[in-house]
Coordinates of C-alpha atoms in Angstrom, one line a residue:
M632 CA -15.9 -32.9 168.0
L633 CA -15.2 -32.3 172.0
D634 CA -12.0 -31.4 172.1
Q635 CA -9.6 -32.9 175.3
G636 CA -10.4 -30.1 177.4
A637 CA -14.3 -31.0 177.0
P638 CA -16.1 -31.9 180.4
P639 CA -17.7 -35.4 180.5
I640 CA -20.4 -36.6 178.3
Q641 CA -22.8 -36.0 182.2
N642 CA -20.8 -32.9 183.3
L643 CA -23.5 -30.5 183.5
R644 CA -22.2 -26.9 183.9
Q645 CA -24.7 -24.4 185.4
D646 CA -25.3 -21.6 186.7
K647 CA -24.2 -20.4 190.6
D648 CA -27.8 -21.0 192.0
G649 CA -28.4 -24.5 189.4
T650 CA -30.8 -23.0 187.4
P651 CA -31.1 -24.2 183.7
V652 CA -31.8 -22.0 181.0
V653 CA -34.9 -22.9 180.0
R654 CA -37.4 -25.5 181.6
V655 CA -40.2 -26.7 179.7
E656 CA -43.3 -28.2 181.9
N657 CA -46.5 -30.2 180.7
L658 CA -46.3 -28.1 177.5
R659 CA -49.6 -28.7 175.5
V660 CA -49.5 -27.6 171.6
S661 CA -53.0 -27.4 169.6
F662 CA -54.3 -26.8 166.1
Q663 CA -57.5 -26.3 164.7
T664 CA -58.3 -27.7 161.4
R665 CA -61.6 -28.7 159.8
G666 CA -62.0 -31.7 161.8
G667 CA -61.6 -30.5 165.0
E668 CA -58.1 -29.7 167.7
V669 CA -55.4 -31.8 167.1
L670 CA -52.8 -32.1 169.2
G671 CA -49.3 -31.3 168.2
V672 CA -47.3 -31.3 171.5
E673 CA -49.1 -33.2 174.8
D674 CA -47.5 -33.2 178.3
V675 CA -43.6 -32.4 177.1
S676 CA -41.7 -31.8 180.3
F677 CA -37.4 -30.7 179.9
A678 CA -34.9 -28.9 180.9
I679 CA -31.8 -27.5 179.5
N680 CA -29.2 -26.4 181.5
P681 CA -26.3 -23.8 180.4
G682 CA -23.6 -25.3 178.4
E683 CA -25.8 -28.5 177.9
T684 CA -26.9 -30.1 174.7
V685 CA -30.1 -31.7 174.8
C686 CA -31.4 -33.8 171.6
I687 CA -35.1 -34.1 170.4
V688 CA -35.5 -36.8 168.6
G689 CA -38.4 -38.7 167.0
E690 CA -39.8 -38.9 163.3
S691 CA -41.8 -36.6 161.4
G692 CA -44.5 -35.8 163.4
S693 CA -43.4 -36.5 166.4
G694 CA -43.7 -32.8 167.9
K695 CA -39.8 -31.8 167.5
S696 CA -40.2 -28.9 165.3
V697 CA -43.5 -27.7 167.2
S698 CA -41.6 -28.1 171.0
S699 CA -39.0 -25.7 169.4
L700 CA -41.2 -23.4 167.9
S701 CA -43.1 -22.7 170.9
L702 CA -39.9 -22.0 172.9
M703 CA -39.6 -19.1 170.2
R704 CA -43.5 -18.1 169.9
L705 CA -43.3 -18.7 166.6
V706 CA -45.7 -21.4 166.8
E707 CA -48.9 -19.1 166.8
F708 CA -48.3 -17.7 163.2
G709 CA -48.4 -21.3 162.1
G710 CA -51.7 -22.2 163.2
G711 CA -50.8 -23.4 166.6
Q712 CA -51.5 -21.8 169.7
I713 CA -50.4 -23.4 173.5
A714 CA -52.8 -24.4 175.1
G715 CA -51.2 -25.6 178.4
G716 CA -48.1 -26.0 180.6
H717 CA -45.3 -23.4 180.9
I718 CA -41.9 -22.5 179.2
F719 CA -39.8 -20.6 181.7
F720 CA -36.5 -19.0 180.0
D721 CA -33.8 -17.7 182.5
R722 CA -32.8 -14.0 181.3
T723 CA -30.0 -13.6 183.9
R724 CA -30.8 -10.0 185.0
D725 CA -34.5 -10.1 184.6
G726 CA -34.5 -13.4 186.3
E727 CA -37.5 -16.0 184.4
L728 CA -39.7 -15.6 182.3
D729 CA -42.7 -17.5 181.3
I730 CA -42.5 -17.7 177.1
A731 CA -45.8 -19.2 177.0
E732 CA -47.4 -16.0 178.8
A733 CA -45.2 -13.0 177.2
D734 CA -46.2 -10.7 174.5
Q735 CA -45.1 -10.5 171.2
G736 CA -43.6 -7.3 171.7
L737 CA -41.1 -8.6 174.1
M738 CA -40.5 -12.1 172.1
R739 CA -38.9 -9.9 169.3
K740 CA -36.7 -8.2 171.4
I741 CA -35.7 -11.7 172.9
R742 CA -35.3 -13.6 169.4
G743 CA -31.9 -14.3 167.7
N744 CA -30.8 -11.9 170.5
E745 CA -31.3 -14.0 173.8
I746 CA -32.7 -17.3 171.8
G747 CA -31.0 -17.9 168.1
M748 CA -32.7 -20.3 165.8
I749 CA -31.3 -22.4 163.1
F750 CA -34.2 -23.0 160.7
Q751 CA -34.2 -26.7 158.8
E752 CA -35.3 -25.3 155.4
P753 CA -32.6 -22.2 154.5
M754 CA -34.5 -21.2 151.0
T755 CA -37.5 -20.1 153.6
A756 CA -35.4 -18.9 156.3
L757 CA -33.4 -16.2 154.0
N758 CA -35.2 -13.6 152.5
P759 CA -35.0 -13.4 148.9
V760 CA -35.2 -10.2 148.0
F761 CA -32.0 -9.1 150.2
T762 CA -28.6 -9.7 150.1
I763 CA -26.6 -12.0 152.3
G764 CA -24.8 -9.0 153.9
R765 CA -28.0 -6.7 154.5
Q766 CA -30.0 -10.4 156.4
L767 CA -26.8 -10.7 158.3
T768 CA -25.9 -7.4 159.5
E769 CA -29.4 -6.5 160.3
G770 CA -29.5 -7.9 163.4
L771 CA -25.9 -7.1 164.7
R772 CA -27.1 -3.2 164.4
L773 CA -30.2 -4.4 165.7
H774 CA -29.0 -6.3 169.0
M775 CA -25.8 -5.3 169.3
G776 CA -26.1 -1.9 168.5
L777 CA -22.9 -1.9 166.0
D778 CA -22.5 1.1 163.1
R779 CA -23.0 -0.4 159.3
K780 CA -19.0 -0.9 159.0
A781 CA -18.6 -2.8 162.3
A782 CA -21.5 -5.0 161.1
Q783 CA -20.1 -5.7 158.1
A784 CA -16.8 -6.3 159.1
R785 CA -18.8 -9.1 162.1
A786 CA -20.4 -10.3 159.1
I787 CA -17.7 -11.5 157.0
E788 CA -15.7 -13.1 160.2
L789 CA -19.0 -15.1 160.3
L790 CA -19.2 -16.5 157.3
R791 CA -15.4 -17.4 157.6
E792 CA -16.2 -18.7 160.9
V793 CA -18.8 -21.0 158.8
R794 CA -16.0 -21.7 156.3
I795 CA -18.0 -20.2 153.5
P796 CA -15.5 -19.4 150.9
E797 CA -15.1 -15.6 149.4
A798 CA -17.1 -14.3 152.4
A799 CA -16.5 -10.3 151.0
R800 CA -17.9 -11.6 148.4
R801 CA -20.8 -13.5 149.0
M802 CA -22.0 -10.7 150.9
T803 CA -23.0 -9.0 147.8
Q804 CA -25.2 -12.1 146.9
Y805 CA -28.6 -13.4 147.0
P806 CA -30.1 -16.4 148.4
H807 CA -30.6 -18.3 145.2
E808 CA -26.6 -17.8 143.9
L809 CA -26.0 -20.2 146.8
S810 CA -26.2 -23.6 147.4
G811 CA -27.7 -25.5 149.3
G812 CA -25.6 -26.2 151.8
M813 CA -24.2 -22.8 151.6
R814 CA -27.4 -21.3 152.5
Q815 CA -27.9 -23.4 155.9
R816 CA -24.4 -22.1 156.7
V817 CA -25.6 -18.6 156.5
V818 CA -28.3 -19.5 158.7
I819 CA -26.2 -20.6 161.2
A820 CA -23.5 -17.6 161.4
M821 CA -27.1 -15.7 161.5
A822 CA -27.7 -17.5 164.2
L823 CA -24.6 -17.3 166.0
A824 CA -24.5 -14.0 165.2
C825 CA -25.6 -12.1 168.8
K826 CA -24.2 -15.3 170.9
P827 CA -27.2 -16.2 172.1
R828 CA -28.4 -17.7 176.1
L829 CA -30.2 -20.2 174.3
L830 CA -29.8 -22.0 170.8
I831 CA -32.3 -23.7 168.9
A832 CA -31.0 -26.0 165.8
D833 CA -34.0 -27.5 164.1
E834 CA -32.6 -30.0 161.9
P835 CA -29.0 -27.6 161.1
T836 CA -27.3 -30.0 159.4
T837 CA -29.5 -32.2 157.2
A838 CA -28.7 -29.9 154.3
L839 CA -24.4 -30.2 155.0
D840 CA -22.1 -32.8 153.9
V841 CA -20.1 -34.5 156.7
T842 CA -16.6 -31.8 156.2
I843 CA -18.9 -28.7 156.5
Q844 CA -21.2 -30.9 159.0
A845 CA -18.1 -31.7 161.1
E846 CA -16.9 -28.8 161.4
I847 CA -20.4 -26.7 162.2
L848 CA -20.6 -29.1 165.0
A849 CA -17.6 -28.4 166.4
L850 CA -18.3 -24.5 165.7
M851 CA -22.0 -25.2 168.2
D852 CA -19.7 -27.0 170.6
R853 CA -17.3 -25.1 170.9
L854 CA -19.4 -21.9 171.5
K855 CA -21.6 -24.5 174.1
R856 CA -18.3 -24.8 175.9
E857 CA -17.1 -21.0 175.8
T858 CA -20.1 -18.9 176.3
G859 CA -22.1 -21.4 178.5
T860 CA -25.0 -21.4 175.8
A861 CA -27.4 -24.1 176.2
V862 CA -28.1 -25.7 172.6
M863 CA -31.6 -27.7 172.3
F864 CA -30.7 -29.7 169.0
I865 CA -33.5 -31.3 167.0
T866 CA -32.6 -33.7 165.0
H867 CA -32.9 -37.4 163.1
D868 CA -29.4 -38.0 163.0
M869 CA -28.6 -40.6 165.4
A870 CA -25.5 -40.2 164.7
V871 CA -25.0 -36.5 165.4
V872 CA -27.0 -37.2 168.3
A873 CA -24.4 -39.3 169.7
Q874 CA -21.4 -36.5 168.6
M875 CA -23.5 -33.5 170.2
A876 CA -25.9 -34.6 172.9
D877 CA -25.7 -34.8 176.9
R878 CA -28.9 -35.6 177.0
V879 CA -31.7 -37.2 174.3
V880 CA -35.5 -36.9 174.5
V881 CA -37.0 -39.1 172.6
M882 CA -40.4 -37.9 171.4
F883 CA -43.0 -40.4 169.8
R884 CA -46.6 -39.0 168.4
G885 CA -46.8 -35.6 170.5
K886 CA -45.3 -37.2 173.8
K887 CA -42.0 -37.7 175.2
V888 CA -41.4 -41.7 175.5
E889 CA -37.5 -41.7 176.6
E890 CA -35.5 -39.3 178.4
G891 CA -31.8 -39.8 179.7
P892 CA -28.0 -39.4 179.3
V893 CA -27.3 -39.7 176.1
A894 CA -24.9 -43.2 177.0
D895 CA -27.3 -44.8 178.7
I896 CA -30.1 -44.3 175.5
F897 CA -27.5 -46.1 173.2
S898 CA -26.1 -48.4 175.5
N899 CA -29.5 -49.6 176.7
P900 CA -33.0 -48.0 175.4
Q901 CA -36.1 -49.0 177.2
H902 CA -38.8 -47.9 175.2
D903 CA -39.3 -49.9 172.2
Y904 CA -39.5 -46.8 169.9
T905 CA -36.2 -45.8 171.0
K906 CA -35.1 -49.5 170.4
A907 CA -36.5 -49.3 167.2
L908 CA -35.1 -45.9 166.2
L909 CA -31.5 -47.1 167.1
A910 CA -32.0 -50.5 165.2
A911 CA -32.3 -48.4 161.7
V912 CA -29.6 -46.5 161.9
P913 CA -26.8 -47.5 159.2
K914 CA -23.2 -47.3 161.1
L915 CA -20.2 -46.7 159.0
G916 CA -18.0 -50.0 159.1
E917 CA -20.9 -51.5 159.4
M918 CA -20.1 -53.5 155.8
T919 CA -16.6 -53.9 156.4
G920 CA -15.5 -57.2 154.5
T921 CA -18.2 -57.7 152.4
D922 CA -18.3 -56.1 148.6
L923 CA -21.9 -55.8 147.9
P924 CA -24.9 -54.0 149.4
E925 CA -27.3 -55.7 151.8
P926 CA -30.7 -54.2 153.1
M927 CA -30.7 -51.5 156.4
R928 CA -30.8 -53.7 159.3
L929 CA -34.4 -52.7 160.7
L930 CA -35.7 -54.3 164.2
G931 CA -36.6 -57.8 163.5
Y932 CA -33.7 -58.4 161.2
D933 CA -32.7 -61.8 160.1
P934 CA -29.6 -62.3 158.8
S935 CA -30.3 -65.2 157.4
D936 CA -32.5 -63.3 154.9
V937 CA -30.1 -61.0 153.6
V938 CA -29.6 -61.5 149.2
P939 CA -26.4 -59.8 148.1
I940 CA -27.3 -57.7 145.2
P941 CA -24.4 -59.0 142.8
G942 CA -25.5 -56.7 139.2
T943 CA -23.9 -58.0 136.3
P944 CA -20.6 -57.0 134.5
D945 CA -22.1 -55.7 131.6
P946 CA -21.8 -51.4 131.6
L947 CA -25.3 -50.0 130.9
L948 CA -23.9 -46.1 131.3
E949 CA -20.4 -44.9 130.2
V950 CA -19.3 -41.2 130.9
R951 CA -16.3 -40.3 129.3
N952 CA -14.6 -36.6 129.9
L953 CA -17.5 -35.2 131.4
T954 CA -17.0 -31.3 131.5
T955 CA -19.9 -29.2 132.4
R956 CA -19.5 -25.3 133.2
F957 CA -21.9 -22.2 134.2
A958 CA -21.3 -18.4 133.1
V959 CA -20.8 -15.6 135.2
K960 CA -22.1 -12.9 133.9
R961 CA -21.5 -9.3 135.1
G962 CA -22.0 -5.5 134.0
L963 CA -24.9 -3.7 132.7
L964 CA -24.1 -5.8 128.9
R965 CA -24.2 -8.9 131.3
R966 CA -21.2 -10.2 129.5
T967 CA -19.4 -13.7 130.4
V968 CA -16.3 -12.7 133.0
A969 CA -15.8 -15.8 134.2
Q970 CA -17.1 -19.8 133.9
V971 CA -17.9 -22.0 137.3
H972 CA -16.5 -25.5 136.6
A973 CA -18.7 -27.4 138.3
V974 CA -17.8 -30.7 136.4
E975 CA -14.6 -31.6 134.9
D976 CA -13.2 -34.0 132.9
I977 CA -14.6 -37.1 134.9
S978 CA -15.4 -40.4 133.6
F979 CA -16.8 -43.2 135.2
K980 CA -19.3 -46.3 134.4
I981 CA -21.9 -48.2 136.0
N982 CA -22.9 -51.9 135.3
K983 CA -26.6 -53.3 134.5
G984 CA -28.2 -53.8 137.8
Q985 CA -25.8 -51.8 140.4
T986 CA -25.0 -49.0 142.0
L987 CA -22.7 -46.1 142.0
S988 CA -22.4 -43.5 144.6
L989 CA -20.7 -39.9 144.2
V990 CA -20.2 -38.4 147.3
G991 CA -18.3 -35.0 148.3
E992 CA -19.4 -31.8 149.8
S993 CA -22.0 -29.0 148.4
G994 CA -20.9 -27.8 145.2
C995 CA -18.2 -30.4 144.3
G996 CA -20.1 -31.1 141.1
K997 CA -21.9 -34.1 142.0
S998 CA -25.9 -33.1 141.3
T999 CA -24.7 -31.4 138.3
A1000 CA -23.0 -34.5 137.1
G1001 CA -26.4 -36.3 137.5
R1002 CA -28.3 -33.7 135.7
S1003 CA -25.6 -33.3 133.1
L1004 CA -26.3 -37.2 132.1
L1005 CA -29.7 -36.8 131.3
R1006 CA -28.8 -33.4 129.6
L1007 CA -31.3 -31.7 131.9
V1008 CA -27.9 -29.2 132.6
E1009 CA -26.5 -29.2 128.7
P1010 CA -23.0 -30.3 129.7
M1011 CA -19.7 -28.3 127.5
S1012 CA -17.8 -31.5 126.6
G1013 CA -17.9 -35.2 126.9
E1014 CA -19.5 -38.9 126.1
V1015 CA -22.2 -40.0 127.6
R1016 CA -23.2 -43.4 126.2
L1017 CA -26.6 -45.1 128.0
D1018 CA -26.8 -49.0 126.4
G1019 CA -24.5 -47.8 123.2
I1020 CA -26.8 -44.7 122.6
D1021 CA -24.7 -41.4 122.3
V1022 CA -26.9 -39.5 124.8
M1023 CA -25.0 -36.0 123.6
A1024 CA -25.0 -36.9 120.4
L1025 CA -29.4 -37.1 120.7
S1026 CA -32.0 -34.7 118.6
P1027 CA -34.5 -33.6 121.0
T1028 CA -37.1 -35.8 119.4
G1029 CA -34.2 -38.7 120.0
L1030 CA -33.5 -37.4 123.8
R1031 CA -37.2 -37.3 124.4
K1032 CA -37.4 -40.9 123.5
A1033 CA -34.3 -41.9 125.3
R1034 CA -35.8 -40.5 128.9
L1035 CA -37.6 -43.7 129.2
D1036 CA -34.9 -45.6 129.9
M1037 CA -33.7 -42.8 132.6
Q1038 CA -35.1 -41.3 135.2
M1039 CA -34.5 -39.1 138.3
I1040 CA -35.4 -38.7 142.1
F1041 CA -35.2 -35.5 143.3
Q1042 CA -34.5 -34.4 146.5
D1043 CA -37.3 -32.4 147.9
P1044 CA -40.4 -34.7 146.5
F1045 CA -42.8 -31.9 147.9
A1046 CA -41.0 -29.5 145.3
S1047 CA -40.9 -32.0 142.8
L1048 CA -44.5 -33.2 142.9
N1049 CA -47.3 -31.1 141.7
P1050 CA -49.5 -29.5 144.6
Q1051 CA -52.6 -29.4 142.5
M1052 CA -53.2 -32.9 140.8
M1053 CA -53.6 -36.1 142.6
L1054 CA -50.9 -38.7 142.8
R1055 CA -52.6 -41.3 140.7
D1056 CA -52.2 -38.6 138.3
Q1057 CA -48.5 -38.0 139.3
V1058 CA -47.6 -41.4 138.6
A1059 CA -49.8 -41.5 135.5
E1060 CA -48.6 -38.8 133.9
P1061 CA -45.1 -40.2 132.4
M1062 CA -47.3 -42.8 131.0
R1063 CA -49.4 -40.7 129.2
N1064 CA -46.8 -38.5 128.1
F1065 CA -45.2 -41.6 126.2
A1066 CA -48.1 -43.3 125.7
T1067 CA -46.9 -46.6 126.8
A1068 CA -50.1 -47.7 128.4
R1069 CA -53.9 -45.9 128.6
G1070 CA -57.5 -47.1 129.6
K1071 CA -57.9 -49.6 132.2
A1072 CA -53.6 -50.8 131.2
L1073 CA -52.4 -47.6 132.5
E1074 CA -55.0 -47.9 136.0
D1075 CA -54.0 -50.8 136.9
R1076 CA -49.9 -50.1 136.2
V1077 CA -50.4 -47.0 138.6
A1078 CA -52.1 -49.5 141.2
M1079 CA -49.4 -51.7 140.7
L1080 CA -47.0 -49.1 141.2
F1081 CA -48.6 -47.8 144.7
D1082 CA -48.3 -51.7 145.3
R1083 CA -44.3 -52.0 144.5
V1084 CA -43.3 -49.0 146.9
E1085 CA -45.9 -50.3 150.0
L1086 CA -48.5 -47.6 149.5
P1087 CA -52.1 -48.3 150.5
R1088 CA -54.1 -47.8 147.3
G1089 CA -56.1 -45.6 149.1
F1090 CA -53.4 -42.6 148.8
M1091 CA -53.9 -42.7 144.9
R1092 CA -56.6 -40.2 145.5
R1093 CA -54.4 -37.9 148.1
Y1094 CA -52.4 -34.5 147.4
P1095 CA -49.0 -34.1 147.9
H1096 CA -49.3 -32.5 151.5
E1097 CA -51.5 -34.8 152.7
L1098 CA -48.5 -37.1 153.1
S1099 CA -45.2 -37.7 155.3
G1100 CA -41.7 -36.8 153.5
G1101 CA -41.2 -40.4 153.7
Q1102 CA -44.4 -41.1 151.7
R1103 CA -43.9 -38.6 149.2
Q1104 CA -40.7 -40.1 148.3
R1105 CA -42.2 -43.4 147.5
V1106 CA -44.8 -41.4 145.3
A1107 CA -41.5 -40.2 143.1
I1108 CA -39.5 -43.4 143.5
A1109 CA -43.4 -44.9 141.3
R1110 CA -43.2 -42.3 138.7
A1111 CA -39.7 -42.9 138.3
L1112 CA -40.2 -46.2 137.5
A1113 CA -43.6 -46.0 136.0
L1114 CA -41.8 -45.9 132.1
N1115 CA -39.7 -49.4 133.1
P1116 CA -36.8 -46.8 133.0
K1117 CA -32.6 -48.8 132.9
L1118 CA -31.3 -46.1 134.9
I1119 CA -32.5 -44.0 137.8
V1120 CA -30.7 -40.6 139.0
A1121 CA -31.4 -40.6 142.8
D1122 CA -30.3 -37.1 143.9
E1123 CA -29.9 -37.0 147.8
A1124 CA -33.0 -38.8 147.6
V1125 CA -33.5 -40.2 151.6
S1126 CA -31.5 -37.5 153.0
A1127 CA -34.3 -35.2 154.5
L1128 CA -35.9 -38.4 155.4
D1129 CA -36.1 -39.6 159.2
V1130 CA -33.7 -42.5 160.1
S1131 CA -36.5 -45.3 160.2
V1132 CA -38.1 -44.3 157.2
Q1133 CA -34.8 -43.7 155.1
A1134 CA -34.1 -47.2 155.9
Q1135 CA -37.4 -48.5 154.4
V1136 CA -37.2 -46.4 151.5
L1137 CA -33.3 -47.8 150.8
N1138 CA -34.5 -51.0 151.3
L1139 CA -37.2 -50.9 148.8
M1140 CA -34.8 -49.1 146.0
M1141 CA -32.4 -52.0 147.0
E1142 CA -35.4 -54.7 146.7
L1143 CA -36.4 -52.9 143.2
Q1144 CA -32.7 -53.0 141.9
A1145 CA -32.9 -56.7 142.8
D1146 CA -36.2 -57.6 141.1
L1147 CA -35.9 -55.5 137.8
G1148 CA -32.0 -55.1 137.2
L1149 CA -32.3 -51.3 138.1
S1150 CA -29.0 -49.4 138.0
F1151 CA -28.8 -46.4 140.2
L1152 CA -26.1 -43.5 140.2
F1153 CA -26.9 -42.4 144.3
I1154 CA -25.9 -39.2 144.8
S1155 CA -25.4 -38.7 149.0
H1156 CA -23.4 -37.1 151.6
D1157 CA -24.2 -39.7 154.1
M1158 CA -21.2 -42.1 153.9
A1159 CA -22.9 -44.5 156.2
V1160 CA -25.7 -45.4 153.5
V1161 CA -23.5 -45.3 150.6
E1162 CA -21.1 -47.6 152.2
R1163 CA -24.6 -49.9 152.1
V1164 CA -26.0 -49.3 149.1
S1165 CA -23.0 -49.3 146.9
H1166 CA -21.0 -50.8 144.5
R1167 CA -19.1 -48.7 143.6
V1168 CA -17.9 -44.9 144.9
G1169 CA -16.4 -42.0 143.2
V1170 CA -15.5 -39.2 145.4
M1171 CA -15.4 -35.6 144.3
Y1172 CA -13.8 -32.5 145.0
L1173 CA -14.0 -29.2 143.4
G1174 CA -15.8 -30.8 140.3
R1175 CA -13.5 -33.4 139.7
I1176 CA -14.1 -37.3 140.8
V1177 CA -10.4 -37.7 143.5
E1178 CA -10.8 -41.4 143.8
I1179 CA -13.1 -43.9 142.2
G1180 CA -13.4 -48.1 142.8
S1181 CA -15.0 -50.9 144.6
R1182 CA -17.1 -49.6 147.6
R1183 CA -15.2 -52.2 149.6
A1184 CA -11.7 -50.5 148.0
V1185 CA -12.5 -46.6 148.9
F1186 CA -13.7 -47.4 152.0
E1187 CA -11.5 -49.7 153.5
D1188 CA -8.6 -48.5 152.1
P1189 CA -8.3 -44.3 151.2
R1190 CA -5.9 -42.8 149.3
H1191 CA -6.9 -39.4 148.2
P1192 CA -6.3 -37.2 151.4
Y1193 CA -9.7 -35.7 150.9
T1194 CA -11.5 -39.0 150.9
Q1195 CA -9.3 -39.9 154.1
A1196 CA -10.7 -36.9 155.8
L1197 CA -14.1 -37.2 154.4
L1198 CA -14.0 -40.8 156.4
K1199 CA -12.6 -39.4 159.4
A1200 CA -15.0 -36.5 160.0
V1201 CA -17.8 -39.3 159.5
P1202 CA -20.1 -38.5 163.2
I1203 CA -20.8 -42.4 164.6
A1204 CA -23.5 -43.8 165.8
D1205 CA -21.7 -44.6 169.5
P1206 CA -21.2 -42.0 172.1
T1207 CA -18.1 -43.2 173.1
R1208 CA -16.5 -42.4 170.0
R1209 CA -16.7 -39.1 169.5
K1210 CA -14.8 -37.7 166.9
I1211 CA -12.4 -34.7 168.2
D1212 CA -11.5 -31.2 166.8
R1213 CA -7.4 -32.6 166.2
D1214 CA -9.5 -35.4 163.4
L1215 CA -10.4 -32.4 161.5
H1216 CA -8.1 -30.5 159.4
F1217 CA -9.9 -29.3 156.2
K1218 CA -8.4 -27.2 154.4
P1219 CA -10.2 -23.8 152.9
I1220 CA -12.6 -25.0 149.6
P1221 CA -10.8 -22.8 146.9
S1222 CA -13.0 -21.6 144.4
P1223 CA -14.7 -23.0 141.2
I1224 CA -14.8 -19.4 138.9
H1225 CA -12.0 -19.3 136.7
D1226 CA -11.8 -16.7 134.3
M1227 CA -12.2 -17.7 130.9
G1228 CA -9.1 -17.7 129.4
Y1229 CA -8.2 -20.8 132.5
V1230 CA -6.8 -23.9 130.7
A1231 CA -8.2 -26.7 133.0
V1232 CA -5.5 -29.8 132.9
P1233 CA -6.8 -33.3 132.3
S1234 CA -7.4 -35.4 134.5
V1235 CA -5.0 -38.1 135.5
Y1236 CA -5.5 -41.4 137.3
E1237 CA -3.1 -44.0 138.8
Q1238 CA -4.5 -47.1 139.3
V1239 CA -3.8 -48.4 143.2
G1240 CA -5.8 -51.6 143.1
E1241 CA -7.9 -54.3 140.1
D1242 CA -11.2 -51.6 140.6
H1243 CA -9.5 -48.5 142.5
Q1244 CA -8.1 -45.6 141.0
V1245 CA -6.6 -42.5 142.6
L1246 CA -6.5 -38.9 140.6
V1247 CA -2.7 -37.7 140.0
T1248 CA -3.5 -34.3 139.1
E1249 CA -3.1 -31.3 141.6
S1250 CA -6.9 -31.3 142.4
G1251 CA -6.3 -27.9 144.8
Y1252 CA -6.4 -30.8 148.1

């Protein structure tokens, strides 16, 4: 995303006296637990210069986020304390400040003004009881002294910069009224509002699709170059690291294990952990010339072990003209004044033992499409047939029985698991509800499912908070498998996982597909992952499928302008192949909200290959 005038990767701009914006020296952060002191970070040192991006990478629990929270002195509010070391922050006029020793009154002035932070989870970073407008203008009025009118104008401008459609209308909305991707863009706008000297970005693009991610990364990069802002970028996405980093710090179990220029880390990693991390990264284009999905290439991968997953030519799921809309209600009487056209006239099929992936931007309707199949969201019209059964015509009792054959894995396993139930009870619950097993048979099946998803049987007596994100997602997969379903809808099931854990979970899903003949509807915004796991791919835009076909046809011969833009925007895990600004030509996203009198035109497709269709109806792109 660096433009032609950007400095070379190693050309780090510094102040006239060469002072870094922040220097972390021998940082040690501890947490007090019932079992005694636990070290979150131990003896970590690094510096960030003006106009430089330093990426901190590592898996969950490596100390990445603890380091960032220490720089903001927020770690104390999470039960931690800075037990040793120094964090020197250059405040220019006021000289260097040791943040580790600063009082909280001074830190309140620095946070948001001199140091901005983009948090990973936007729903916890935004206050649910205040409008987007109030939360955006608060910092502008507090730190920049703007009056109400000027703050409102600047806030709308910030929302447009992060590519939120209908920015003025969003100012009056609350966080729950926005999609996950939109909420994250609001958080990014808040962090950029006061043009901070240091920007800490903690997994800022995890919830974003590739086109939005590309523009957010370009925006952050432009800010860095224009204002000399130093950026501390925490991520598990190695493609983003290759795109953004000047230098990389690799962390493992609270310690720094490797540091160096981004080109050196990717071309010649020294530490075994760094090598394993890079080996697990899916790279767009790796599957060129192949027709069938293949497991992820982990360290020690042997190409001779790969057994492609062909599936069968027999359809399991057939969807025709599916349409799902949501009412927009306004006024004291809450009258329906408009409709959100979330899913508009989509059709596709999934064969037994195969995977169809739906990709597209947040708000394009892919998650709604997945939920509509299971009637977790009631469609307005259309036909859904699962193994010959008309799902749309089923009574509540018939639908409950049909759900034996179709299950869902949600994006956030912590939200979908009950925090008060032991894991064995959560995996057993579907079998108890449907009376498919009881007594010793039930216990044996739960144990077998834990074995199947490669979790120790000792975990059966644990609770969700005692597991890592990847382990929780394995429990969610075990629960989805409990009833022997024919179809699993995986809604962003691996997007929040570290790259090595993501590779293991994806390999597990493909292994289960090969062994059990499972079919997957795989909803994702990670194009490199989709390329590796899919038999067929459908690209969604504004509620419609704009292109659908075999994975090879869609990836190697994209025909629709939106598919082409989507593939161009994908960051590649190679610092020598960075995107530049002219690669990114995205049109403003039209609103999916239409008045009650609006009549949508049917979806009409052109056959451009044996298994390759492109939408010819006007889709707004």
